[in-house]
Tab-separated table of N, CA and C in Angstrom:
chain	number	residue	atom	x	y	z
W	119	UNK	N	-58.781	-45.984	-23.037
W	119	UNK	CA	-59.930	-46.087	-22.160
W	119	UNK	C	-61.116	-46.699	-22.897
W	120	UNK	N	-61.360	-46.381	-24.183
W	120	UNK	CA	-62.782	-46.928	-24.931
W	120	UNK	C	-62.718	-48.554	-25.187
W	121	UNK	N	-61.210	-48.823	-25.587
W	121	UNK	CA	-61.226	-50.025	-25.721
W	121	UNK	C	-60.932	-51.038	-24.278
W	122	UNK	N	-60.822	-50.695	-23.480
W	122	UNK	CA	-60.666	-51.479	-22.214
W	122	UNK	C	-61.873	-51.183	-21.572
W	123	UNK	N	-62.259	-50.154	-20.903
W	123	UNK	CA	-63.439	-49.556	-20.049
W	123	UNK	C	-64.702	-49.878	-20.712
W	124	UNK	N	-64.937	-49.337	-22.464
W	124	UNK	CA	-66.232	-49.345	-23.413
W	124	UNK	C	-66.399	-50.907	-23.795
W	125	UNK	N	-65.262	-51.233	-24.215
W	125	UNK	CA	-65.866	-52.552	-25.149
W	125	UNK	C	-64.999	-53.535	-24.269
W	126	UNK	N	-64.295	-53.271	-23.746
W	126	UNK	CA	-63.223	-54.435	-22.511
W	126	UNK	C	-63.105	-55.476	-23.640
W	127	UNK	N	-61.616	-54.801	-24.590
W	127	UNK	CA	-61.187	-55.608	-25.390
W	127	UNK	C	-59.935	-56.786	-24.940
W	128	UNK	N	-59.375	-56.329	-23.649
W	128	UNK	CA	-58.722	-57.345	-22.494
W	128	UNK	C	-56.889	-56.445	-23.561
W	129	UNK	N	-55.968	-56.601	-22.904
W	129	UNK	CA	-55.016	-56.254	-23.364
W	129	UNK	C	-54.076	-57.057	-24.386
W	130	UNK	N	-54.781	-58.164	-24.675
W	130	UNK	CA	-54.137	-59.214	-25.444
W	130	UNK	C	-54.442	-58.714	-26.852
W	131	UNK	N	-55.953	-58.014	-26.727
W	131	UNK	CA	-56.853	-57.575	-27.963
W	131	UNK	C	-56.490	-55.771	-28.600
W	132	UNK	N	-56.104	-55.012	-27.409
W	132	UNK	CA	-55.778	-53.995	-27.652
W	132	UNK	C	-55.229	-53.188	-28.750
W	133	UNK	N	-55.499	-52.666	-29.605
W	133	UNK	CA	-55.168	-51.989	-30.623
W	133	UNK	C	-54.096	-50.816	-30.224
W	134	UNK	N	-53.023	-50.910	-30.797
W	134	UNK	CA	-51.921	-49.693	-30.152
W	134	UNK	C	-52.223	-48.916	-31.300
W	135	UNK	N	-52.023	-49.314	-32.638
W	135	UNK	CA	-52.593	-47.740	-33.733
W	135	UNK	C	-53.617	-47.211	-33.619
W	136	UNK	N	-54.555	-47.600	-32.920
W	136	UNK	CA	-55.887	-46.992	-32.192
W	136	UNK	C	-55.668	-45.856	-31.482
W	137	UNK	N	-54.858	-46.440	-30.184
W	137	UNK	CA	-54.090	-45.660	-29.517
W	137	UNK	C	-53.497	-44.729	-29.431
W	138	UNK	N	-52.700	-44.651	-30.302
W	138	UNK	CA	-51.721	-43.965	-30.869
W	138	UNK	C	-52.305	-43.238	-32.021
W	139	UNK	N	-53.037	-43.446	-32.577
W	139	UNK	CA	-53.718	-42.216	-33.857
W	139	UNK	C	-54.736	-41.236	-32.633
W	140	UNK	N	-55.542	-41.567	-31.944
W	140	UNK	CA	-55.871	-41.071	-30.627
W	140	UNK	C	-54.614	-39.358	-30.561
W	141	UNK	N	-53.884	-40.508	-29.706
W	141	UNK	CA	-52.716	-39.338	-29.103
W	141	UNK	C	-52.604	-38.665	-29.673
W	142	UNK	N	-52.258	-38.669	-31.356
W	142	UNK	CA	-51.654	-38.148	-32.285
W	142	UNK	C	-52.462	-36.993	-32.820
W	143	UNK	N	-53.862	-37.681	-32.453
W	143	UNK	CA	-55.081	-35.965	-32.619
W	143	UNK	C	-55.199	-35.085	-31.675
W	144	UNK	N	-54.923	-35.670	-30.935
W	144	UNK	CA	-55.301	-35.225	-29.473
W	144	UNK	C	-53.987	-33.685	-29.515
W	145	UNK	N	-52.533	-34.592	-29.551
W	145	UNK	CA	-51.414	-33.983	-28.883
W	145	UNK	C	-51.094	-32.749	-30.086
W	146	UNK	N	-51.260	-33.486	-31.295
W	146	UNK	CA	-50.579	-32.338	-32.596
W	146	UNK	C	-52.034	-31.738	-33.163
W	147	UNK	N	-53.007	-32.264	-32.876
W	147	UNK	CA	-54.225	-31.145	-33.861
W	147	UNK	C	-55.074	-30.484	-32.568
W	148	UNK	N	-55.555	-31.150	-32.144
W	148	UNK	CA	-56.890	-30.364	-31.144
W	148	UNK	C	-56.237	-29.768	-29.913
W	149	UNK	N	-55.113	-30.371	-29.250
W	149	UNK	CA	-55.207	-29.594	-28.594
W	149	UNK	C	-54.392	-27.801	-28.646
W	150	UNK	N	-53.123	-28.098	-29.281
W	150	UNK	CA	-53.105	-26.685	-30.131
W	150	UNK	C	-54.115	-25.378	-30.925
W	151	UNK	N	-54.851	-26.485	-31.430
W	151	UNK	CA	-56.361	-25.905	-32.287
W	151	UNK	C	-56.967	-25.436	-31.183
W	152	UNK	N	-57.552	-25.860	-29.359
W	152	UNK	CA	-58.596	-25.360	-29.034
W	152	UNK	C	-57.655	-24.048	-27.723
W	153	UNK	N	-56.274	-24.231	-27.820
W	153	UNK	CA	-55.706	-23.447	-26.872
W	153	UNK	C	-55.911	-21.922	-27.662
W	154	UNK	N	-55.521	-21.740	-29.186
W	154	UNK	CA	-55.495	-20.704	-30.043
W	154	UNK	C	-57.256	-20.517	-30.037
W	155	UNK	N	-58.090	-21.357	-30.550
W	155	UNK	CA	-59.176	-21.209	-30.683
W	155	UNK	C	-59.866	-20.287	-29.126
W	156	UNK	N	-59.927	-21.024	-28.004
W	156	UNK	CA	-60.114	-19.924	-26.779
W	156	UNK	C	-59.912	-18.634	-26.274
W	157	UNK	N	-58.656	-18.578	-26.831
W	157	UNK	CA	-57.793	-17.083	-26.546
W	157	UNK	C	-58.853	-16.357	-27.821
W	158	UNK	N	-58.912	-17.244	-29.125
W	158	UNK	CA	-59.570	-16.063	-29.942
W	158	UNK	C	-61.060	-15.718	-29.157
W	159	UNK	N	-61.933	-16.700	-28.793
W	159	UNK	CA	-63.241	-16.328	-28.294
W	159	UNK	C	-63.300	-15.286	-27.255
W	160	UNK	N	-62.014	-15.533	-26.369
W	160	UNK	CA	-61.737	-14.475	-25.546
W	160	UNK	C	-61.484	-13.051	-25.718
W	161	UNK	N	-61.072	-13.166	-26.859
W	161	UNK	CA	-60.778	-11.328	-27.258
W	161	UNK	C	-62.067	-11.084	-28.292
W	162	UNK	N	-62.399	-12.164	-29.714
W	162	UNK	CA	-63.082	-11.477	-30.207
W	162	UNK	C	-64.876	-11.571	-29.705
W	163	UNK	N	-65.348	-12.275	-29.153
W	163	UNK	CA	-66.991	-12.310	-28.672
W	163	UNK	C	-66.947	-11.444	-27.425
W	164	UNK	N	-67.304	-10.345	-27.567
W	164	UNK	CA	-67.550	-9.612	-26.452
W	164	UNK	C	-68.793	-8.942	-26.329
W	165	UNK	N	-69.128	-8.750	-25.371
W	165	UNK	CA	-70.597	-8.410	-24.999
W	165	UNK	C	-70.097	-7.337	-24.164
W	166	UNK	N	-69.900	-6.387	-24.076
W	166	UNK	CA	-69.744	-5.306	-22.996
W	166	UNK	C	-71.308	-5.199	-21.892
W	167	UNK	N	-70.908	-5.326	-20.719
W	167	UNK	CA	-71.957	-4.766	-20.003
W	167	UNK	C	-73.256	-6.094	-19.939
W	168	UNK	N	-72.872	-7.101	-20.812
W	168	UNK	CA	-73.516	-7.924	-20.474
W	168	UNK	C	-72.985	-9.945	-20.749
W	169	UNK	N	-72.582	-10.142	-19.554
W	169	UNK	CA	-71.600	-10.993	-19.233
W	169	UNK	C	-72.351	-12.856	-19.229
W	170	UNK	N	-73.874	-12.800	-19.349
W	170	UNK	CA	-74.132	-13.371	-19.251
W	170	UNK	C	-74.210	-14.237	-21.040
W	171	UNK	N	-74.629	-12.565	-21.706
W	171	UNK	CA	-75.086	-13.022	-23.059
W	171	UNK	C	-73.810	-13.377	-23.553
W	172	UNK	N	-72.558	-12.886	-23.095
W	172	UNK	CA	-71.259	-12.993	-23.698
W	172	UNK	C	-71.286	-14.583	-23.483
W	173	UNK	N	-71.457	-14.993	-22.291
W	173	UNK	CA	-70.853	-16.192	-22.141
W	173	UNK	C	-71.839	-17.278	-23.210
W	174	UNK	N	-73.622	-16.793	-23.608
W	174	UNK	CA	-74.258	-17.898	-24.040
W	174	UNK	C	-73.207	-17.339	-25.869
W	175	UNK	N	-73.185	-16.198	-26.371
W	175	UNK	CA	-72.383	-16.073	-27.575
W	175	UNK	C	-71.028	-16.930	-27.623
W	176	UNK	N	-70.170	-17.174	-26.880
W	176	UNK	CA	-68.890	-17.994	-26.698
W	176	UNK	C	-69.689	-19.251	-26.931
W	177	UNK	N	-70.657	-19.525	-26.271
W	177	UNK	CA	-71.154	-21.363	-26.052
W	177	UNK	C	-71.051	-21.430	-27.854
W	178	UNK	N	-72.179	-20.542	-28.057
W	178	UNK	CA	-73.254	-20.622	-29.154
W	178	UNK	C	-71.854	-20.524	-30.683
W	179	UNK	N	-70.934	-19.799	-30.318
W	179	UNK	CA	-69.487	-19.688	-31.640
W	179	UNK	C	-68.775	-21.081	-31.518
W	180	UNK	N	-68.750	-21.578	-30.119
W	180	UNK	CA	-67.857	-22.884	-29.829
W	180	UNK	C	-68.432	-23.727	-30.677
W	181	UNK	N	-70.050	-24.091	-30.433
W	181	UNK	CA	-70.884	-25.409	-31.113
W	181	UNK	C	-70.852	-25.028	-32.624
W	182	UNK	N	-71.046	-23.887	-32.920
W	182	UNK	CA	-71.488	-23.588	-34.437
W	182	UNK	C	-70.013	-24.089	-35.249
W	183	UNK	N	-68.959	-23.369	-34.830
W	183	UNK	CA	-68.078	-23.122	-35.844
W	183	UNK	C	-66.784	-24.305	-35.043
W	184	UNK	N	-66.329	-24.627	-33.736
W	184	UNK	CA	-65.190	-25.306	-33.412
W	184	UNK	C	-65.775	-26.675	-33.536
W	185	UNK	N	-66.914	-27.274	-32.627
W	185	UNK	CA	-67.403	-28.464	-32.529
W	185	UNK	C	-67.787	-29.116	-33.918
W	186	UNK	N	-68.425	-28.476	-34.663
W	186	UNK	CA	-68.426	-28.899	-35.849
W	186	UNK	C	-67.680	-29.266	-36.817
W	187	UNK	N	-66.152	-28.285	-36.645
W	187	UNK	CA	-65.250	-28.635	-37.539
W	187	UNK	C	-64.067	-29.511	-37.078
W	188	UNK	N	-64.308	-29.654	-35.757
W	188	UNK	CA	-63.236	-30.573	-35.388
W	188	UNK	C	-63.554	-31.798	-35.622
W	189	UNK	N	-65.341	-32.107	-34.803
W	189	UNK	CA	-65.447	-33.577	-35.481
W	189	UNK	C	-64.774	-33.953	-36.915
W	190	UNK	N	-65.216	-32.897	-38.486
W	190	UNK	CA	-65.101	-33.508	-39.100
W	190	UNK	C	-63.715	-33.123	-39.305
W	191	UNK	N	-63.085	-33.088	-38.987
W	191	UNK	CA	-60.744	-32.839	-38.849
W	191	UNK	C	-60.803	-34.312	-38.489
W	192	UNK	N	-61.960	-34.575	-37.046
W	192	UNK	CA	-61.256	-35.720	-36.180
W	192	UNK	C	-61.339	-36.932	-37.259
W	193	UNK	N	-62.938	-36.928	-37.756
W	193	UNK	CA	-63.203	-37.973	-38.580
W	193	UNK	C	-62.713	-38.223	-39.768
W	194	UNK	N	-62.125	-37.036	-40.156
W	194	UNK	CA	-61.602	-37.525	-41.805
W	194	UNK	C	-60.274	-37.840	-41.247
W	195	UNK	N	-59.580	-37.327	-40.114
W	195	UNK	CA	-58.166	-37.683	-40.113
W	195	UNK	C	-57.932	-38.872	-39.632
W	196	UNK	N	-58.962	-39.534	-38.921
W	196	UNK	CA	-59.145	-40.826	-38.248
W	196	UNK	C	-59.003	-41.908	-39.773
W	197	UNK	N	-59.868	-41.410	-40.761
W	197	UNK	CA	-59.918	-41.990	-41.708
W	197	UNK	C	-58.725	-42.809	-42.798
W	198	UNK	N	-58.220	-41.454	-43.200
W	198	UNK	CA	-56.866	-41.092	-43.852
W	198	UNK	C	-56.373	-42.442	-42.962
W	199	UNK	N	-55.558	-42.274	-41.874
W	199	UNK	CA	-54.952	-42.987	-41.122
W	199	UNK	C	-55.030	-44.313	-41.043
W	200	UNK	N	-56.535	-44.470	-41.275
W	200	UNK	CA	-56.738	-46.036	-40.799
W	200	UNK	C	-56.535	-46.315	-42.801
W	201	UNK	N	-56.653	-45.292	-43.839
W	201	UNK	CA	-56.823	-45.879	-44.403
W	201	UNK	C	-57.621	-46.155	-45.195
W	202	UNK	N	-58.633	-45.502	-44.736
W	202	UNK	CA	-60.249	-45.326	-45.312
W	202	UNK	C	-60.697	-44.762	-45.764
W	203	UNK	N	-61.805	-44.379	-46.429
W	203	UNK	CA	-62.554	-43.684	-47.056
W	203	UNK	C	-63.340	-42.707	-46.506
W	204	UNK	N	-62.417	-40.885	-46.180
W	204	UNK	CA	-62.922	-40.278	-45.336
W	204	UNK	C	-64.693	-39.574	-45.305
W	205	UNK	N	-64.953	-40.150	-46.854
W	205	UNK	CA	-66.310	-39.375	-46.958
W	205	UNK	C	-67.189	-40.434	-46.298
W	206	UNK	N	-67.036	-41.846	-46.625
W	206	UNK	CA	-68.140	-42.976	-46.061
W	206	UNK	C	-67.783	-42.640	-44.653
W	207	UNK	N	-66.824	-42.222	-44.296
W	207	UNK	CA	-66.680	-42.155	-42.302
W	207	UNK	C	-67.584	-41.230	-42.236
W	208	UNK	N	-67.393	-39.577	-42.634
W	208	UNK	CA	-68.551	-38.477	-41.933
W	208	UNK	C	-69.904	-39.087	-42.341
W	209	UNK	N	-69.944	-40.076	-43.313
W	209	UNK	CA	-71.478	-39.707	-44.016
W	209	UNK	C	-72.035	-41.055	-43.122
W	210	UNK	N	-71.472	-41.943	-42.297
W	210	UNK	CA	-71.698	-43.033	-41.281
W	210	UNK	C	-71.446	-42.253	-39.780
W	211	UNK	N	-70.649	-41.221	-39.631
W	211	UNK	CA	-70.635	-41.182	-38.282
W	211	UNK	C	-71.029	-39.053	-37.862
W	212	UNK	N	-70.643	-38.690	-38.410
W	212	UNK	CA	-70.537	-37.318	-38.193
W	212	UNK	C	-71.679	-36.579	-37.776
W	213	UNK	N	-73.179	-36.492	-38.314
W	213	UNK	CA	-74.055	-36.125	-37.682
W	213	UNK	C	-74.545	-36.755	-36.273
W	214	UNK	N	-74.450	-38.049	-36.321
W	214	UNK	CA	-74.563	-39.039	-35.408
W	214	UNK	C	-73.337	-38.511	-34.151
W	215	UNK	N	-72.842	-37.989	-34.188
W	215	UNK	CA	-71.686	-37.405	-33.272
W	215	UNK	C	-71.480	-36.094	-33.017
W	216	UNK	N	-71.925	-35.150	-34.135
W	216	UNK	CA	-72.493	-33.852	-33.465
W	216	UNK	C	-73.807	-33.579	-32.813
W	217	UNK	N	-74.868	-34.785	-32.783
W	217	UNK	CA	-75.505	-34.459	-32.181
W	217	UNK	C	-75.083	-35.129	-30.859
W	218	UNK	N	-74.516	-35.873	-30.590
W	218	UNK	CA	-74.212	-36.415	-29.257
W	218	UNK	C	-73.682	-35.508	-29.031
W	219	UNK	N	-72.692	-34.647	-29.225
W	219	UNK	CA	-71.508	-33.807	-28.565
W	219	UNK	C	-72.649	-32.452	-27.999
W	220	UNK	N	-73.996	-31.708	-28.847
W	220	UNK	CA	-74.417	-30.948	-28.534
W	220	UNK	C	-75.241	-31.637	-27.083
W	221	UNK	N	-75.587	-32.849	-26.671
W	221	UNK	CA	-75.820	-33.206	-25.796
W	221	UNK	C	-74.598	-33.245	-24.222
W	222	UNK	N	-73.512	-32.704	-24.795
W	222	UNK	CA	-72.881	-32.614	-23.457
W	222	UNK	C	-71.943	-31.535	-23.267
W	223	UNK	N	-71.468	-30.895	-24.778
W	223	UNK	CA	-70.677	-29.829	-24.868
W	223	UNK	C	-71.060	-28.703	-24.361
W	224	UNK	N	-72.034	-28.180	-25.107
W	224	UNK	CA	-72.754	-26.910	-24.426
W	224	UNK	C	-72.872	-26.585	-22.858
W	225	UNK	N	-73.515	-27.350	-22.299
W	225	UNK	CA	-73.378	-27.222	-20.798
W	225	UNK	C	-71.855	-27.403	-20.080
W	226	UNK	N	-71.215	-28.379	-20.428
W	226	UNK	CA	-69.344	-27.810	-20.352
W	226	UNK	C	-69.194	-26.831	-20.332
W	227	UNK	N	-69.192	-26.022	-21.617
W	227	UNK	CA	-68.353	-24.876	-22.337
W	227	UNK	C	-69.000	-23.817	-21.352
W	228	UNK	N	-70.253	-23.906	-20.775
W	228	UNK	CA	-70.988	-22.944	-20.235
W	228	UNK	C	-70.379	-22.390	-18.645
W	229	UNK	N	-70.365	-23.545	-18.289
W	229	UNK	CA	-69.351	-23.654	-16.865
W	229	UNK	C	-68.199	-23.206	-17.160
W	230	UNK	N	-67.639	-23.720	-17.935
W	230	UNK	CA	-66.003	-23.324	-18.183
W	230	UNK	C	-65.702	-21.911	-18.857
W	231	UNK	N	-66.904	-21.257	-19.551
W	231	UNK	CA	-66.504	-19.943	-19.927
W	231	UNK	C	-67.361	-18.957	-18.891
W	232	UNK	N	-67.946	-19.455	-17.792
W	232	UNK	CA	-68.720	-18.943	-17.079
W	232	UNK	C	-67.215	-18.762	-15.593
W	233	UNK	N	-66.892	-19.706	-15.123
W	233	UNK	CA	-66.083	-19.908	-13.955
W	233	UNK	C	-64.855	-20.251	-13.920
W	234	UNK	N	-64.177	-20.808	-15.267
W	234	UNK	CA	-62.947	-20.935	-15.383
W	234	UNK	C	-62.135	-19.975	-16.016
W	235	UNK	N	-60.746	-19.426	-15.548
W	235	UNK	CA	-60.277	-18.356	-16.560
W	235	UNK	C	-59.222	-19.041	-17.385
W	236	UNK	N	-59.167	-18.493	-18.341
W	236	UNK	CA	-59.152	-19.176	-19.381
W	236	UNK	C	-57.134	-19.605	-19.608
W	237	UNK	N	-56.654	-19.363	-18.753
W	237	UNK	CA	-54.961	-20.666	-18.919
W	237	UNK	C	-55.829	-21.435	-18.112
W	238	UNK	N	-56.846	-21.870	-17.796
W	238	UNK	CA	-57.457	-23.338	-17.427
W	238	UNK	C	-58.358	-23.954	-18.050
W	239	UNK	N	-58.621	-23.530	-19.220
W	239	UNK	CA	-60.256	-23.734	-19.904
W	239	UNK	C	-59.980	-24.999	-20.781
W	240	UNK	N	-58.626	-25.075	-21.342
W	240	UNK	CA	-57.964	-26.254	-22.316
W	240	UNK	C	-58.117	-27.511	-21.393
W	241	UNK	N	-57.773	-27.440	-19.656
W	241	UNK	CA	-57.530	-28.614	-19.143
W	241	UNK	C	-59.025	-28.865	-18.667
W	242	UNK	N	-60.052	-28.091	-18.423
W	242	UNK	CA	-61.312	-28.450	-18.385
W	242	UNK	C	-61.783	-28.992	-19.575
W	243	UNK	N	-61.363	-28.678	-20.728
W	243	UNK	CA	-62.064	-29.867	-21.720
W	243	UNK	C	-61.575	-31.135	-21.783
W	244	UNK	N	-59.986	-31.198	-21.664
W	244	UNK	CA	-59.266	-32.382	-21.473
W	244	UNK	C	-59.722	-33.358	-20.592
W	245	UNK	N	-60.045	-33.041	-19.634
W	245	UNK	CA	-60.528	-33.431	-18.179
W	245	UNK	C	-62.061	-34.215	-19.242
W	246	UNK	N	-63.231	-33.367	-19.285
W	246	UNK	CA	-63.895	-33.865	-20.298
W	246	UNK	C	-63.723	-35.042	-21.388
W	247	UNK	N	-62.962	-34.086	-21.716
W	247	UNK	CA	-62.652	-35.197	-23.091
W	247	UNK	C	-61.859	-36.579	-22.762
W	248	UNK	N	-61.960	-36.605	-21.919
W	248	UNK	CA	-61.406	-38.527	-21.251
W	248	UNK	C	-62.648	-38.747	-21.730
W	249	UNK	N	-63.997	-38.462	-21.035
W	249	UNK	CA	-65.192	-39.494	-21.540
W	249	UNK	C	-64.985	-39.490	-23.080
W	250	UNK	N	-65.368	-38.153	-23.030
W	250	UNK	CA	-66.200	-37.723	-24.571
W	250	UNK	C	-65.455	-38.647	-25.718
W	251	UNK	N	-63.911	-38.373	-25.807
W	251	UNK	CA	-63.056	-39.079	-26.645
W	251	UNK	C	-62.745	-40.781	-26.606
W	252	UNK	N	-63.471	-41.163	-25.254
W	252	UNK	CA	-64.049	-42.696	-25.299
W	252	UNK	C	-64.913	-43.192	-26.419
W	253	UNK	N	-65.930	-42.129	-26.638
W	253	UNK	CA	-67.354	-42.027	-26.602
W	253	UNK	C	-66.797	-41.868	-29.041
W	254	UNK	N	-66.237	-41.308	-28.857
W	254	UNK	CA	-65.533	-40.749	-30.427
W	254	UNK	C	-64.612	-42.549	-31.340
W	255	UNK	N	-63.911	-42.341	-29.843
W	255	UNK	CA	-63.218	-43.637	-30.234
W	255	UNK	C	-63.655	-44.774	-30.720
W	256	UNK	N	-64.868	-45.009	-30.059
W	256	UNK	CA	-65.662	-46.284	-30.349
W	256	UNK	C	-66.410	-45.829	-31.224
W	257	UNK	N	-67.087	-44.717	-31.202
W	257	UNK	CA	-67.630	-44.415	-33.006
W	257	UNK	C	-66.846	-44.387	-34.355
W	258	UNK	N	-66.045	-44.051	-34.008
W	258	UNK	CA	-65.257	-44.264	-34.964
W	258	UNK	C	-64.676	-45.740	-35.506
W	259	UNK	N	-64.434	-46.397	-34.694
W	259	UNK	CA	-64.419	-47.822	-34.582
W	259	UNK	C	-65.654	-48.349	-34.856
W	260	UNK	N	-66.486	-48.212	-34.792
W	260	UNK	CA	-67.855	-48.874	-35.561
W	260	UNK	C	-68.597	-48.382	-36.554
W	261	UNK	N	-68.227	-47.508	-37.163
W	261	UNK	CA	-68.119	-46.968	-38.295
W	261	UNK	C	-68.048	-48.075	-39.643
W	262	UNK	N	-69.119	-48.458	-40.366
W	262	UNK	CA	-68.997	-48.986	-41.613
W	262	UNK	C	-69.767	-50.897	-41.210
W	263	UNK	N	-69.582	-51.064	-39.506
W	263	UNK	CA	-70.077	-52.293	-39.013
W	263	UNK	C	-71.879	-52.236	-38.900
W	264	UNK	N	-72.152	-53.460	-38.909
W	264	UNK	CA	-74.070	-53.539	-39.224
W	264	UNK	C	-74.225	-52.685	-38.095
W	265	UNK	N	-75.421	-51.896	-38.693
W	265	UNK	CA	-76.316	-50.829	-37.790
W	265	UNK	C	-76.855	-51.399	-36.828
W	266	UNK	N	-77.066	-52.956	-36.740
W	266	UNK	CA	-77.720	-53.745	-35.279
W	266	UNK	C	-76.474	-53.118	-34.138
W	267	UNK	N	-75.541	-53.288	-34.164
W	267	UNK	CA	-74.697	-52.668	-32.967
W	267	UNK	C	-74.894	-51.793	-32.187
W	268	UNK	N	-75.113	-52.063	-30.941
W	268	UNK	CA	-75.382	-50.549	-29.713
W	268	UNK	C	-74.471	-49.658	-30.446
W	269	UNK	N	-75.570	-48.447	-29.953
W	269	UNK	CA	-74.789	-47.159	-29.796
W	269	UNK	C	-74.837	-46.409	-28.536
W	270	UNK	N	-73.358	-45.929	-28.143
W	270	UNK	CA	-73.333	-45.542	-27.033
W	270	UNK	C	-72.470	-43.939	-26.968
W	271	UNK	N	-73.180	-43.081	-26.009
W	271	UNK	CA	-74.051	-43.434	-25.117
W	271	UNK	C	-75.381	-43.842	-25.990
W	272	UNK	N	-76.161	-44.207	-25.428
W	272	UNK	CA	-77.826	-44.439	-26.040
W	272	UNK	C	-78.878	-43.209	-26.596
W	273	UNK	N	-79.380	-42.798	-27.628
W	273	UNK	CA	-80.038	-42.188	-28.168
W	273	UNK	C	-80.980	-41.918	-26.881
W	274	UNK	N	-81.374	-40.688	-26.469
W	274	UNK	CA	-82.767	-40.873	-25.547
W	274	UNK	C	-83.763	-40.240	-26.230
C-alpha cells in the first residue's frame, strides 16, 4: 500500500523485499507480540471499581512500554534485513515515529480497550495498522535520504 497509494511507485517499480520484509514483521513478530501483549494488559492493569482509569492505565502501559519497543524491534529489524546499519536507522527515524504514532495510537487503543473485547482488539489494530504501517513503510524507506524530502503525514 505505501509504495503504490504513498509514493505511486507504478508496479514495474515495486519493491517485493519491501513487501515481503513488511509481511514478515507483521506475520512472525508483531502480530504474535501484540495478541500475548493484550491478554497480558488484560489480566495484569486492573483498576477495580474504576473502569475508566483502567482503561486510561492500559492506553498509558500500551504507549510507554509496547509502542515504544516495537518501533524500535520494527526499525532495527527493518535494518538488519535491508542490511543496514540498525543504529543510523533509530537515530534517523525512531523518535520521528514515536512521536507520530503518539499522534494516533492513543486515541485507537482508547476505543479499542474501551468497546472492543479483547479476541477482537488484535484485528482493530490490524485494521489500523493498514494506514499506520503505510505511514512506517515509507519512513523507513527514507531513512538516511536528504532531509529536503516530505514527511508524511505532515508535522502540524
Amino acid at each position: 500500500m505505501a509504495q503504490q497509494l504513498v509514493e505511486k511507485k507504478g508496479w514495474t517499480n515495486h519493491e517485493l523485499a519491501r513487501t515481503g520484509r513488511m509481511a514478515l514483521y507483521g506475520g512472525c513478530v508483531f502480530g504474535p507480540a501484540a495478541t500475548i501483549w493484550f491478554g497480558f494488559l488484560q489480566r495484569a492493569v486492573r483498576v477495580p471499581g474504576r473502569p475508566n482509569l483502567e482503561i486510561v492505565a492500559r492506553v498509558a502501559a500500551d504507549q510507554c512500554i509496547m509502542a515504544s519497543t516495537n518501533l524500535f524491534v520494527f526499525l532495527s529489524t527493518m535494518a538488519v534485513l535491508e542490511g543496514s546499519d540498525p543504529r543510523k536507522k533509530l537515530e534517523s527515524t525512531y523518535f520521528q515515529a514515536l512521536q507520530k504514532n503518539w499522534m494516533v495510537w492513543p486515541a485507537v487503543q482508547l476505543v479499542n480497550f474501551r468497546f472492543v473485547p479483547l479476541e477482537h482488539r488484535v484485528l482493530v489494530v490490524n485494521i489500523v495498522s493498514l494506514g499506520w504501517n503505510c505511514y512506517l513503510s515509507f519512513l523507513n524507506s527514507q531513512s538516511g535520504n536528504s532531509e529536503a524530502e516530505p514527511v508524511y503525514p505532515p508535522d502540524i
